[in-house]
Amino acid sequence: MNVIVLLAIILLVLMIMVGGKKGLRSFFSLFLNFGVIFFTLAFMLNPDMNPIILTFIASVLIGCISLFYINEINQKTIIAFISTMITTVILLVFIVFVSDSLMIQGFGEEETEALSGYSLYIGIDFMKIGVSVIILSTIGAIMDVAISIASAMHEIVKHNPKIGKKDLVNSGINIGRDILGADTNTLFFAFFGGYLALLIWFKDLSYSIGEIINSKIFSSELMLILCAGTGVALVIPISSWINAYYLLRVKEK
């Protein structure tokens, strides 16, 4: 049996054992999200299509699959979806500005040999592709924080219906603070895990710290971590305020 198929079966069994029906839907959502990304990449090959717009549409679809398909349509998932989309729009504007200022799109000199047999004249704006990569790399972490805060705040109101708006918002932010450190560290170590071979190569080539930091590959990945961390930090107050406003408004009615 193919090792990948075996690993997929093990993952499926564990997700069903732990999550039941929701675990099964979570497993199939991986393939649905892969399909969204695959078709988005296919459309990106068309020079007449804007990769940033395509990425935003893909983010909406991924949000619907990850929130509504897995957890069904309810108050928590709707608020988490709204919080995710608002944060994504704000982050998108920020990333476009930063990417245009840093000019780190394209390939670094370390990749020259691997790309020497390919043509780079493909008619696609690499700056927009870079923005798309960052957004797709960030959307999962943003959704994770948004649904975590929404679930926790709903439980707070359920067990303490007399809580005020200010206290509820502060509770949401305090919950987000605990998540913030874990998520940013996850993004950080994901980068170093994925690019460990590159860092070893830098060491073997006797790169100085300055040369490593100014390397296009390193700078682009570091920018991804910082932008993803910014998105996680932004979604905390946004999700906390929206949840508090909605929950207390429902309680008043």
CSV table of C-alpha atoms in Angstrom, one decimal:
chain,number,residue,atom,x,y,z
A,1,MET,CA,0.0,0.0,0.0
A,2,ASN,CA,1.2,3.5,-0.8
A,3,VAL,CA,2.6,5.2,2.3
A,4,ILE,CA,0.6,8.4,1.6
A,5,VAL,CA,-2.6,6.4,1.3
A,6,LEU,CA,-1.8,4.6,4.6
A,7,LEU,CA,-1.1,7.9,6.4
A,8,ALA,CA,-4.4,9.3,5.0
A,9,ILE,CA,-6.3,6.3,6.4
A,10,ILE,CA,-4.6,6.6,9.8
A,11,LEU,CA,-5.5,10.3,9.8
A,12,LEU,CA,-9.1,9.6,8.8
A,13,VAL,CA,-9.5,6.9,11.5
A,14,LEU,CA,-8.1,9.2,14.2
A,15,MET,CA,-10.2,12.1,13.2
A,16,ILE,CA,-13.4,10.0,13.3
A,17,MET,CA,-12.4,8.5,16.7
A,18,VAL,CA,-11.8,11.9,18.2
A,19,GLY,CA,-14.3,14.1,16.3
A,20,GLY,CA,-17.0,11.7,15.2
A,21,LYS,CA,-19.1,13.1,12.3
A,22,LYS,CA,-17.4,16.5,12.7
A,23,GLY,CA,-14.0,14.8,12.4
A,24,LEU,CA,-15.2,13.1,9.2
A,25,ARG,CA,-16.3,16.4,7.7
A,26,SER,CA,-13.0,17.9,8.8
A,27,PHE,CA,-11.1,15.2,6.8
A,28,PHE,CA,-13.1,15.7,3.6
A,29,SER,CA,-12.8,19.5,4.0
A,30,LEU,CA,-9.0,19.1,3.4
A,31,PHE,CA,-9.8,17.8,-0.1
A,32,LEU,CA,-12.4,20.5,-0.7
A,33,ASN,CA,-9.9,23.2,0.3
A,34,PHE,CA,-7.3,21.6,-1.9
A,35,GLY,CA,-9.7,21.7,-4.8
A,36,VAL,CA,-10.4,25.5,-4.2
A,37,ILE,CA,-6.6,26.2,-4.1
A,38,PHE,CA,-6.0,24.0,-7.2
A,39,PHE,CA,-8.7,25.9,-9.3
A,40,THR,CA,-7.4,29.2,-8.0
A,41,LEU,CA,-3.9,28.4,-9.2
A,42,ALA,CA,-5.3,27.3,-12.5
A,43,PHE,CA,-7.1,30.7,-13.0
A,44,MET,CA,-3.9,32.5,-11.9
A,45,LEU,CA,-2.2,31.3,-15.0
A,46,ASN,CA,-4.4,33.6,-17.0
A,47,PRO,CA,-2.6,36.9,-17.3
A,48,ASP,CA,-5.9,38.7,-17.6
A,49,MET,CA,-7.0,37.6,-14.1
A,50,ASN,CA,-6.0,39.5,-11.0
A,51,PRO,CA,-4.3,37.0,-8.5
A,52,ILE,CA,-5.3,39.1,-5.5
A,53,ILE,CA,-9.0,39.1,-6.3
A,54,LEU,CA,-8.8,35.4,-7.0
A,55,THR,CA,-7.1,34.8,-3.7
A,56,PHE,CA,-9.8,36.8,-1.8
A,57,ILE,CA,-12.5,34.7,-3.5
A,58,ALA,CA,-10.6,31.6,-2.6
A,59,SER,CA,-10.4,32.8,1.0
A,60,VAL,CA,-14.2,33.3,1.1
A,61,LEU,CA,-14.7,29.7,-0.2
A,62,ILE,CA,-12.1,28.3,2.2
A,63,GLY,CA,-13.8,30.1,5.1
A,64,CYS,CA,-17.2,28.7,4.1
A,65,ILE,CA,-15.8,25.2,3.9
A,66,SER,CA,-13.8,25.4,7.1
A,67,LEU,CA,-16.4,27.0,9.2
A,68,PHE,CA,-19.9,26.2,7.8
A,69,TYR,CA,-19.3,22.8,6.3
A,70,ILE,CA,-17.4,21.5,9.4
A,71,ASN,CA,-19.2,23.3,12.2
A,72,GLU,CA,-22.5,23.9,10.3
A,73,ILE,CA,-24.2,27.3,10.1
A,74,ASN,CA,-24.9,28.8,13.5
A,75,GLN,CA,-24.2,32.0,15.5
A,76,LYS,CA,-20.6,31.1,16.3
A,77,THR,CA,-19.6,30.2,12.7
A,78,ILE,CA,-21.3,33.2,11.2
A,79,ILE,CA,-19.6,35.7,13.5
A,80,ALA,CA,-16.2,33.9,13.1
A,81,PHE,CA,-16.7,34.1,9.3
A,82,ILE,CA,-17.5,37.8,9.4
A,83,SER,CA,-14.5,38.5,11.7
A,84,THR,CA,-12.2,36.5,9.4
A,85,MET,CA,-13.3,38.3,6.2
A,86,ILE,CA,-13.0,41.8,7.9
A,87,THR,CA,-9.5,40.9,9.1
A,88,THR,CA,-8.5,39.5,5.7
A,89,VAL,CA,-9.6,42.7,3.9
A,90,ILE,CA,-7.6,44.9,6.3
A,91,LEU,CA,-4.6,42.6,6.1
A,92,LEU,CA,-4.8,42.5,2.3
A,93,VAL,CA,-4.4,46.2,2.1
A,94,PHE,CA,-1.5,46.1,4.5
A,95,ILE,CA,0.2,43.3,2.7
A,96,VAL,CA,-0.1,45.0,-0.7
A,97,PHE,CA,1.5,48.1,0.7
A,98,VAL,CA,4.3,46.2,2.5
A,99,SER,CA,5.0,44.0,-0.6
A,100,ASP,CA,5.2,47.0,-2.9
A,101,SER,CA,7.6,48.7,-0.5
A,102,LEU,CA,10.0,45.8,0.2
A,103,MET,CA,10.1,44.5,-3.4
A,104,ILE,CA,10.9,41.0,-2.4
A,105,GLN,CA,8.7,39.3,-5.1
A,106,GLY,CA,10.2,36.8,-7.5
A,107,PHE,CA,13.0,34.4,-6.9
A,108,GLY,CA,16.3,34.8,-5.0
A,109,GLU,CA,19.8,34.1,-6.3
A,110,GLU,CA,19.8,30.8,-4.4
A,111,GLU,CA,17.1,29.5,-6.7
A,112,THR,CA,18.8,30.6,-10.0
A,113,GLU,CA,20.3,27.1,-10.7
A,114,ALA,CA,17.0,25.3,-10.2
A,115,LEU,CA,15.2,27.8,-12.5
A,116,SER,CA,17.8,28.0,-15.2
A,117,GLY,CA,15.9,25.7,-17.5
A,118,TYR,CA,12.6,27.6,-17.2
A,119,SER,CA,11.4,30.8,-18.8
A,120,LEU,CA,10.4,33.6,-16.4
A,121,TYR,CA,8.5,35.5,-19.0
A,122,ILE,CA,5.0,34.2,-18.1
A,123,GLY,CA,3.2,37.5,-18.0
A,124,ILE,CA,2.2,37.4,-14.3
A,125,ASP,CA,2.9,40.0,-11.7
A,126,PHE,CA,5.0,38.3,-9.1
A,127,MET,CA,4.2,41.0,-6.5
A,128,LYS,CA,0.5,40.0,-6.7
A,129,ILE,CA,1.5,36.3,-6.5
A,130,GLY,CA,3.5,37.1,-3.4
A,131,VAL,CA,0.5,38.8,-1.8
A,132,SER,CA,-1.6,35.7,-2.6
A,133,VAL,CA,0.8,33.4,-1.0
A,134,ILE,CA,0.8,35.4,2.2
A,135,ILE,CA,-3.0,35.5,2.4
A,136,LEU,CA,-3.4,31.8,1.7
A,137,SER,CA,-0.8,31.1,4.3
A,138,THR,CA,-2.5,33.3,6.9
A,139,ILE,CA,-6.2,32.5,6.4
A,140,GLY,CA,-6.1,29.3,8.4
A,141,ALA,CA,-4.5,30.9,11.5
A,142,ILE,CA,-7.1,33.8,11.4
A,143,MET,CA,-10.0,31.4,11.2
A,144,ASP,CA,-8.6,29.3,14.0
A,145,VAL,CA,-8.5,32.4,16.3
A,146,ALA,CA,-11.9,33.7,15.2
A,147,ILE,CA,-13.8,30.5,15.9
A,148,SER,CA,-11.9,29.9,19.2
A,149,ILE,CA,-12.9,33.4,20.5
A,150,ALA,CA,-16.5,33.0,19.2
A,151,SER,CA,-16.9,29.6,21.0
A,152,ALA,CA,-15.4,30.9,24.2
A,153,MET,CA,-17.4,34.1,24.3
A,154,HIS,CA,-20.7,32.2,23.6
A,155,GLU,CA,-19.9,29.9,26.6
A,156,ILE,CA,-19.2,33.0,28.8
A,157,VAL,CA,-22.6,34.5,28.0
A,158,LYS,CA,-24.3,31.2,28.4
A,159,HIS,CA,-23.0,30.8,32.0
A,160,ASN,CA,-23.0,34.5,32.9
A,161,PRO,CA,-25.9,36.1,31.0
A,162,LYS,CA,-25.6,39.3,33.2
A,163,ILE,CA,-22.1,40.2,32.0
A,164,GLY,CA,-21.6,43.7,30.6
A,165,LYS,CA,-20.3,44.6,27.1
A,166,LYS,CA,-17.0,46.0,28.4
A,167,ASP,CA,-16.3,42.9,30.5
A,168,LEU,CA,-17.3,40.6,27.7
A,169,VAL,CA,-15.0,42.3,25.2
A,170,ASN,CA,-12.1,42.2,27.7
A,171,SER,CA,-12.8,38.5,28.3
A,172,GLY,CA,-12.6,37.9,24.5
A,173,ILE,CA,-9.3,39.8,24.3
A,174,ASN,CA,-7.9,37.9,27.2
A,175,ILE,CA,-8.8,34.6,25.6
A,176,GLY,CA,-7.1,35.9,22.4
A,177,ARG,CA,-3.9,36.8,24.2
A,178,ASP,CA,-3.5,33.2,25.3
A,179,ILE,CA,-4.0,32.1,21.7
A,180,LEU,CA,-1.8,34.8,20.2
A,181,GLY,CA,1.5,33.5,21.6
A,182,ALA,CA,0.8,29.9,20.6
A,183,ASP,CA,-0.3,30.8,17.0
A,184,THR,CA,2.6,33.1,16.3
A,185,ASN,CA,5.1,30.5,17.6
A,186,THR,CA,3.4,27.9,15.4
A,187,LEU,CA,3.9,30.1,12.3
A,188,PHE,CA,7.5,30.8,13.4
A,189,PHE,CA,8.5,27.2,13.8
A,190,ALA,CA,6.6,26.1,10.7
A,191,PHE,CA,8.9,28.5,8.8
A,192,PHE,CA,12.1,27.1,10.4
A,193,GLY,CA,10.9,23.6,9.9
A,194,GLY,CA,10.2,24.1,6.3
A,195,TYR,CA,13.4,26.0,5.5
A,196,LEU,CA,15.8,24.1,7.8
A,197,ALA,CA,17.7,22.8,4.8
A,198,LEU,CA,18.0,26.4,3.4
A,199,LEU,CA,19.4,27.6,6.7
A,200,ILE,CA,21.9,24.8,6.8
A,201,TRP,CA,22.9,25.8,3.3
A,202,PHE,CA,23.4,29.4,4.4
A,203,LYS,CA,25.6,28.1,7.1
A,204,ASP,CA,27.6,25.9,4.7
A,205,LEU,CA,28.1,28.9,2.4
A,206,SER,CA,29.4,30.9,5.4
A,207,TYR,CA,26.6,33.6,5.0
A,208,SER,CA,26.9,36.3,7.6
A,209,ILE,CA,23.8,37.3,9.6
A,210,GLY,CA,23.4,40.4,7.5
A,211,GLU,CA,23.5,38.3,4.2
A,212,ILE,CA,20.9,35.9,5.6
A,213,ILE,CA,18.6,38.7,6.7
A,214,ASN,CA,18.9,40.4,3.3
A,215,SER,CA,18.4,37.2,1.3
A,216,LYS,CA,15.2,37.5,-0.7
A,217,ILE,CA,14.1,34.0,0.3
A,218,PHE,CA,14.6,34.6,4.0
A,219,SER,CA,13.1,38.1,3.8
A,220,SER,CA,10.0,36.9,2.0
A,221,GLU,CA,9.4,34.1,4.5
A,222,LEU,CA,10.0,36.4,7.5
A,223,MET,CA,7.5,38.9,6.0
A,224,LEU,CA,5.0,36.0,5.8
A,225,ILE,CA,5.5,35.2,9.5
A,226,LEU,CA,5.1,38.9,10.5
A,227,CYS,CA,2.0,39.5,8.3
A,228,ALA,CA,0.4,36.3,9.6
A,229,GLY,CA,1.1,37.3,13.1
A,230,THR,CA,-0.4,40.7,12.3
A,231,GLY,CA,-3.5,39.0,11.0
A,232,VAL,CA,-3.8,36.9,14.2
A,233,ALA,CA,-3.3,40.0,16.4
A,234,LEU,CA,-5.9,42.0,14.4
A,235,VAL,CA,-8.6,39.3,14.5
A,236,ILE,CA,-8.6,39.2,18.3
A,237,PRO,CA,-10.1,42.7,19.0
A,238,ILE,CA,-12.3,42.5,15.9
A,239,SER,CA,-13.8,39.1,16.8
A,240,SER,CA,-14.2,40.1,20.5
A,241,TRP,CA,-16.0,43.3,19.6
A,242,ILE,CA,-18.3,41.7,17.0
A,243,ASN,CA,-19.1,38.8,19.3
A,244,ALA,CA,-19.9,41.1,22.3
A,245,TYR,CA,-22.1,43.4,20.1
A,246,TYR,CA,-24.0,40.5,18.6
A,247,LEU,CA,-24.5,38.5,21.8
A,248,LEU,CA,-25.6,41.3,24.0
A,249,ARG,CA,-27.9,42.6,21.3
A,250,VAL,CA,-29.6,39.2,21.1
A,251,LYS,CA,-29.8,39.1,24.9
A,252,GLU,CA,-31.6,42.5,24.9
A,253,LYS,CA,-34.1,41.3,22.3
